[in-house]
Amino acid sequence: MEGKIRTIILEDEHKSMLTLQTLLERYCPEIKVIGTGNCVEAGIRVLEELKPELVFLDIAMPDGDAFDLLNRIGKVEFEIIFITAYNDFALKAFEFSALHYLLKPINYLELQDAVQRYLKIRPVSHIQSRLDILNSSLKNHFDKISLPSNDGIIIVEIQDIVRFEAAGNYSTAFLSKGESIIVTKTLNQFEETLMGLHFIRIHNTHLINLRYVKKYQRGQGGVVTMNDGTQIAVSRTRKHEFIEGLRNLSLTMGHSI
């Protein structure tokens, strides 16, 4: 067991628990399952006794949910990979918090990917702050986002992000105070996550926060000037969506264009 990740599975469905344990043994040699639990009460006992590094945690349990358990144990000193049957709104909250999740039924390739993502951020990185973001996002309060980088996870205010620029399988986030962060997520992922929050893809390589648009110069596609002075060409195929986004933002702020 030396060198392996001490892991607990908290899952109320016995068959699902056995399936996950089998998949971990077969496809994730870095993992060593040291305990299991099937409810909040059992989960608290096994967490306090065994002190794992990683927990696979089912959101729904018979005597409460994952958040009931986490609230009762106090300080969280392990990383979490959530197990969930949700497949819509809740997943957006997970993306904002950079917490890992697996959808039921669990696919072994997605399981391997989740474990590899965990390995990249060891030791525990801002876990409590990320849980707070998850809780807030689940209540439809999208104020902060966790940006995973090669060095760990950086938590920023949504309103401080000026734009994202594509960099292969990575992205660069540019913030209002001049900082830039290389993030290990693609522009496509951010476009999907930030949908509905006044972020618009205006080019294959640029996703911008409309609140920081200073000027738009018309043309076939046109050119946007951001508050930081950056000028970005607008793709002709994305021009209509950009104009509509500006109009919606203006209406939200009580203006019209």
Short mmCIF file of C-alpha atoms in Angstrom, two decimals:
data_model
loop_
_atom_site.label_atom_id
_atom_site.label_comp_id
_atom_site.label_asym_id
_atom_site.label_seq_id
_atom_site.Cartn_x
_atom_site.Cartn_y
_atom_site.Cartn_z
CA MET A 1 0.00 0.00 0.00
CA GLU A 2 3.04 2.28 0.40
CA GLY A 3 2.93 5.19 -2.04
CA LYS A 4 -0.69 4.60 -3.03
CA ILE A 5 -3.48 7.11 -2.45
CA ARG A 6 -5.50 6.23 0.66
CA THR A 7 -9.07 6.32 -0.61
CA ILE A 8 -12.59 5.91 0.79
CA ILE A 9 -15.80 5.29 -1.17
CA LEU A 10 -19.03 6.71 0.28
CA GLU A 11 -21.90 5.36 -1.84
CA ASP A 12 -25.31 4.16 -0.65
CA GLU A 13 -25.96 1.73 -3.52
CA HIS A 14 -24.08 -1.50 -2.76
CA LYS A 15 -23.83 -2.55 -6.41
CA SER A 16 -22.49 0.86 -7.44
CA MET A 17 -19.95 0.75 -4.63
CA LEU A 18 -18.66 -2.67 -5.70
CA THR A 19 -18.52 -1.57 -9.34
CA LEU A 20 -16.48 1.53 -8.49
CA GLN A 21 -14.13 -0.45 -6.28
CA THR A 22 -13.58 -3.00 -9.06
CA LEU A 23 -12.92 -0.26 -11.64
CA LEU A 24 -10.42 1.41 -9.33
CA GLU A 25 -8.56 -1.85 -8.72
CA ARG A 26 -8.46 -2.63 -12.44
CA TYR A 27 -7.79 0.76 -14.00
CA CYS A 28 -6.32 3.03 -11.31
CA PRO A 29 -3.25 1.38 -9.74
CA GLU A 30 -2.44 4.60 -7.88
CA ILE A 31 -5.50 4.10 -5.67
CA LYS A 32 -5.87 1.95 -2.56
CA VAL A 33 -9.43 1.70 -1.17
CA ILE A 34 -9.09 1.59 2.62
CA GLY A 35 -12.74 1.90 3.61
CA THR A 36 -16.34 2.38 2.51
CA GLY A 37 -19.60 3.79 3.88
CA ASN A 38 -23.22 3.81 2.72
CA CYS A 39 -24.72 6.80 4.56
CA VAL A 40 -23.83 10.10 6.24
CA GLU A 41 -23.40 8.58 9.71
CA ALA A 42 -21.19 5.74 8.46
CA GLY A 43 -19.26 8.19 6.31
CA ILE A 44 -18.44 10.43 9.26
CA ARG A 45 -17.20 7.46 11.30
CA VAL A 46 -14.96 6.07 8.58
CA LEU A 47 -13.54 9.51 7.68
CA GLU A 48 -12.62 10.26 11.28
CA GLU A 49 -11.10 6.82 11.80
CA LEU A 50 -9.12 6.35 8.58
CA LYS A 51 -8.24 9.94 7.53
CA PRO A 52 -8.06 9.37 3.75
CA GLU A 53 -6.34 11.51 1.12
CA LEU A 54 -9.15 11.07 -1.43
CA VAL A 55 -12.88 10.38 -1.10
CA PHE A 56 -15.36 9.28 -3.77
CA LEU A 57 -18.53 10.85 -2.42
CA ASP A 58 -22.06 10.20 -3.65
CA ILE A 59 -24.15 13.37 -3.45
CA ALA A 60 -27.40 11.60 -2.51
CA MET A 61 -27.51 9.33 0.54
CA PRO A 62 -30.42 7.87 2.54
CA ASP A 63 -29.91 10.01 5.67
CA GLY A 64 -28.88 13.27 4.00
CA ASP A 65 -26.53 14.35 1.26
CA ALA A 66 -22.85 15.01 0.68
CA PHE A 67 -23.11 18.57 1.97
CA ASP A 68 -24.71 17.44 5.23
CA LEU A 69 -21.73 15.15 5.74
CA LEU A 70 -19.16 17.82 4.87
CA ASN A 71 -20.80 20.40 7.14
CA ARG A 72 -20.71 17.99 10.07
CA ILE A 73 -17.07 16.94 9.80
CA GLY A 74 -15.79 20.52 9.94
CA LYS A 75 -12.41 21.07 8.29
CA VAL A 76 -12.02 19.09 5.07
CA GLU A 77 -8.50 17.69 4.73
CA PHE A 78 -8.98 15.40 1.77
CA GLU A 79 -9.74 15.84 -1.92
CA ILE A 80 -13.18 14.84 -3.21
CA ILE A 81 -14.45 13.27 -6.41
CA PHE A 82 -18.24 13.55 -6.34
CA ILE A 83 -20.49 10.84 -7.74
CA THR A 84 -23.76 12.14 -9.13
CA ALA A 85 -26.74 11.21 -11.26
CA TYR A 86 -27.36 14.88 -12.11
CA ASN A 87 -26.52 15.82 -15.67
CA ASP A 88 -27.52 19.45 -16.16
CA PHE A 89 -27.44 22.46 -13.84
CA ALA A 90 -25.39 20.86 -11.08
CA LEU A 91 -22.55 20.07 -13.47
CA LYS A 92 -22.07 23.78 -14.18
CA ALA A 93 -21.53 24.29 -10.45
CA PHE A 94 -18.84 21.59 -10.47
CA GLU A 95 -17.06 23.31 -13.36
CA PHE A 96 -17.03 26.62 -11.49
CA SER A 97 -15.50 25.03 -8.40
CA ALA A 98 -13.00 22.82 -10.28
CA LEU A 99 -14.18 19.94 -8.11
CA HIS A 100 -14.11 16.59 -9.83
CA TYR A 101 -17.26 14.59 -10.50
CA LEU A 102 -18.32 11.35 -12.13
CA LEU A 103 -21.71 10.71 -13.69
CA LYS A 104 -23.50 7.43 -13.07
CA PRO A 105 -23.09 4.90 -14.56
CA ILE A 106 -19.34 5.38 -14.15
CA ASN A 107 -17.18 4.97 -17.24
CA TYR A 108 -13.66 3.67 -16.57
CA LEU A 109 -12.06 6.23 -18.92
CA GLU A 110 -13.76 9.11 -17.09
CA LEU A 111 -12.70 7.52 -13.80
CA GLN A 112 -9.07 7.41 -14.94
CA ASP A 113 -9.31 11.04 -16.06
CA ALA A 114 -10.74 12.13 -12.69
CA VAL A 115 -7.92 10.37 -10.83
CA GLN A 116 -5.31 11.97 -13.09
CA ARG A 117 -6.84 15.40 -12.50
CA TYR A 118 -6.59 14.76 -8.77
CA LEU A 119 -2.93 13.77 -9.07
CA LYS A 120 -2.14 17.06 -10.79
CA ILE A 121 -3.33 19.15 -7.85
CA ARG A 122 -1.97 17.09 -4.95
CA PRO A 123 -1.73 17.97 -2.13
CA VAL A 124 -5.19 19.35 -1.33
CA SER A 125 -5.55 22.71 -3.06
CA HIS A 126 -8.04 25.27 -1.67
CA ILE A 127 -10.54 22.47 -1.06
CA GLN A 128 -12.70 24.44 1.41
CA SER A 129 -12.84 27.50 -0.85
CA ARG A 130 -13.79 25.30 -3.79
CA LEU A 131 -16.55 23.66 -1.74
CA ASP A 132 -17.84 27.14 -0.86
CA ILE A 133 -17.92 28.02 -4.58
CA LEU A 134 -19.79 24.79 -5.30
CA ASN A 135 -22.39 25.53 -2.63
CA SER A 136 -22.82 29.10 -3.87
CA SER A 137 -23.07 28.01 -7.51
CA LEU A 138 -25.69 25.39 -6.69
CA LYS A 139 -27.78 28.26 -5.31
CA ASN A 140 -27.37 30.09 -8.64
CA HIS A 141 -24.81 32.52 -7.23
CA PHE A 142 -21.99 32.46 -9.77
CA ASP A 143 -19.59 34.94 -8.16
CA LYS A 144 -16.27 33.09 -8.18
CA ILE A 145 -14.57 30.48 -10.33
CA SER A 146 -11.65 28.11 -9.71
CA LEU A 147 -9.01 28.19 -12.45
CA PRO A 148 -6.88 25.02 -12.56
CA SER A 149 -3.26 25.64 -13.55
CA ASN A 150 -0.12 23.50 -13.64
CA ASP A 151 0.79 24.88 -10.22
CA GLY A 152 -2.57 24.20 -8.54
CA ILE A 153 -5.87 26.06 -8.44
CA ILE A 154 -6.39 29.83 -8.43
CA ILE A 155 -9.72 31.27 -7.26
CA VAL A 156 -10.86 34.52 -8.86
CA GLU A 157 -13.95 36.72 -8.93
CA ILE A 158 -15.94 36.30 -12.16
CA GLN A 159 -16.23 40.08 -12.47
CA ASP A 160 -12.41 40.41 -12.49
CA ILE A 161 -11.97 38.32 -15.68
CA VAL A 162 -11.58 40.51 -18.78
CA ARG A 163 -11.11 37.76 -21.35
CA PHE A 164 -9.77 34.30 -22.18
CA GLU A 165 -7.43 33.56 -25.07
CA ALA A 166 -6.93 30.07 -26.52
CA ALA A 167 -3.50 28.46 -26.25
CA GLY A 168 -3.88 24.95 -27.69
CA ASN A 169 -5.35 22.69 -25.01
CA TYR A 170 -4.82 25.49 -22.51
CA SER A 171 -6.25 29.00 -22.13
CA THR A 172 -4.88 32.25 -20.77
CA ALA A 173 -7.13 34.24 -18.45
CA PHE A 174 -6.53 38.00 -18.40
CA LEU A 175 -7.69 39.82 -15.27
CA SER A 176 -8.72 43.41 -14.69
CA LYS A 177 -5.61 44.29 -12.66
CA GLY A 178 -3.28 43.17 -15.42
CA GLU A 179 -2.48 39.63 -14.24
CA SER A 180 -2.62 36.67 -16.61
CA ILE A 181 -3.07 33.01 -15.67
CA ILE A 182 -2.38 29.99 -17.88
CA VAL A 183 -5.27 27.61 -17.25
CA THR A 184 -5.41 23.88 -18.01
CA LYS A 185 -8.85 24.08 -19.64
CA THR A 186 -9.84 24.83 -23.21
CA LEU A 187 -11.73 27.86 -24.47
CA ASN A 188 -14.63 25.57 -25.39
CA GLN A 189 -14.94 24.50 -21.76
CA PHE A 190 -15.00 28.09 -20.52
CA GLU A 191 -17.49 29.11 -23.21
CA GLU A 192 -19.89 26.42 -22.00
CA THR A 193 -19.32 27.09 -18.29
CA LEU A 194 -19.73 30.87 -18.53
CA MET A 195 -22.76 30.82 -20.81
CA GLY A 196 -25.41 33.26 -19.60
CA LEU A 197 -22.93 35.38 -17.60
CA HIS A 198 -22.18 37.98 -20.32
CA PHE A 199 -19.17 36.13 -21.72
CA ILE A 200 -19.23 35.85 -25.52
CA ARG A 201 -16.98 33.96 -27.94
CA ILE A 202 -16.12 36.52 -30.62
CA HIS A 203 -13.40 34.51 -32.37
CA ASN A 204 -12.05 30.97 -32.35
CA THR A 205 -9.28 32.18 -30.05
CA HIS A 206 -11.10 34.71 -27.85
CA LEU A 207 -13.84 34.63 -25.22
CA ILE A 208 -14.54 38.07 -23.75
CA ASN A 209 -16.40 39.57 -20.80
CA LEU A 210 -18.80 42.06 -22.40
CA ARG A 211 -18.60 44.29 -19.32
CA TYR A 212 -15.05 45.22 -20.35
CA VAL A 213 -15.83 46.20 -23.95
CA LYS A 214 -14.75 49.83 -24.45
CA LYS A 215 -15.42 50.24 -28.17
CA TYR A 216 -16.72 48.32 -31.17
CA GLN A 217 -15.61 49.35 -34.67
CA ARG A 218 -17.96 48.04 -37.32
CA GLY A 219 -16.76 46.08 -40.33
CA GLN A 220 -17.32 42.66 -41.92
CA GLY A 221 -16.84 41.27 -38.47
CA GLY A 222 -15.54 44.36 -36.79
CA VAL A 223 -12.96 45.00 -34.09
CA VAL A 224 -13.48 45.14 -30.33
CA THR A 225 -11.34 47.30 -28.06
CA MET A 226 -11.30 46.13 -24.46
CA ASN A 227 -10.79 48.34 -21.40
CA ASP A 228 -7.19 47.15 -21.15
CA GLY A 229 -6.51 48.43 -24.68
CA THR A 230 -6.49 45.01 -26.34
CA GLN A 231 -7.98 44.99 -29.84
CA ILE A 232 -9.60 41.76 -31.03
CA ALA A 233 -11.13 40.99 -34.41
CA VAL A 234 -14.71 39.72 -34.34
CA SER A 235 -15.36 36.71 -36.56
CA ARG A 236 -18.05 37.37 -39.21
CA THR A 237 -19.88 34.22 -38.10
CA ARG A 238 -19.96 35.44 -34.49
CA LYS A 239 -20.82 39.10 -35.13
CA HIS A 240 -24.59 38.69 -34.65
CA GLU A 241 -24.17 36.82 -31.35
CA PHE A 242 -21.76 39.51 -30.14
CA ILE A 243 -24.15 42.37 -30.98
CA GLU A 244 -27.03 40.51 -29.30
CA GLY A 245 -24.85 39.97 -26.24
CA LEU A 246 -24.07 43.68 -26.02
CA ARG A 247 -27.76 44.51 -26.39
CA ASN A 248 -28.74 42.07 -23.64
CA LEU A 249 -26.07 43.46 -21.31
CA SER A 250 -27.29 47.01 -21.98
CA LEU A 251 -30.87 46.01 -21.21
CA THR A 252 -29.74 44.35 -18.00
CA MET A 253 -27.98 47.59 -16.99
CA GLY A 254 -31.00 49.69 -17.93
CA HIS A 255 -29.57 51.12 -21.17
CA SER A 256 -30.32 50.52 -24.80
CA ILE A 257 -28.18 50.33 -27.93
#
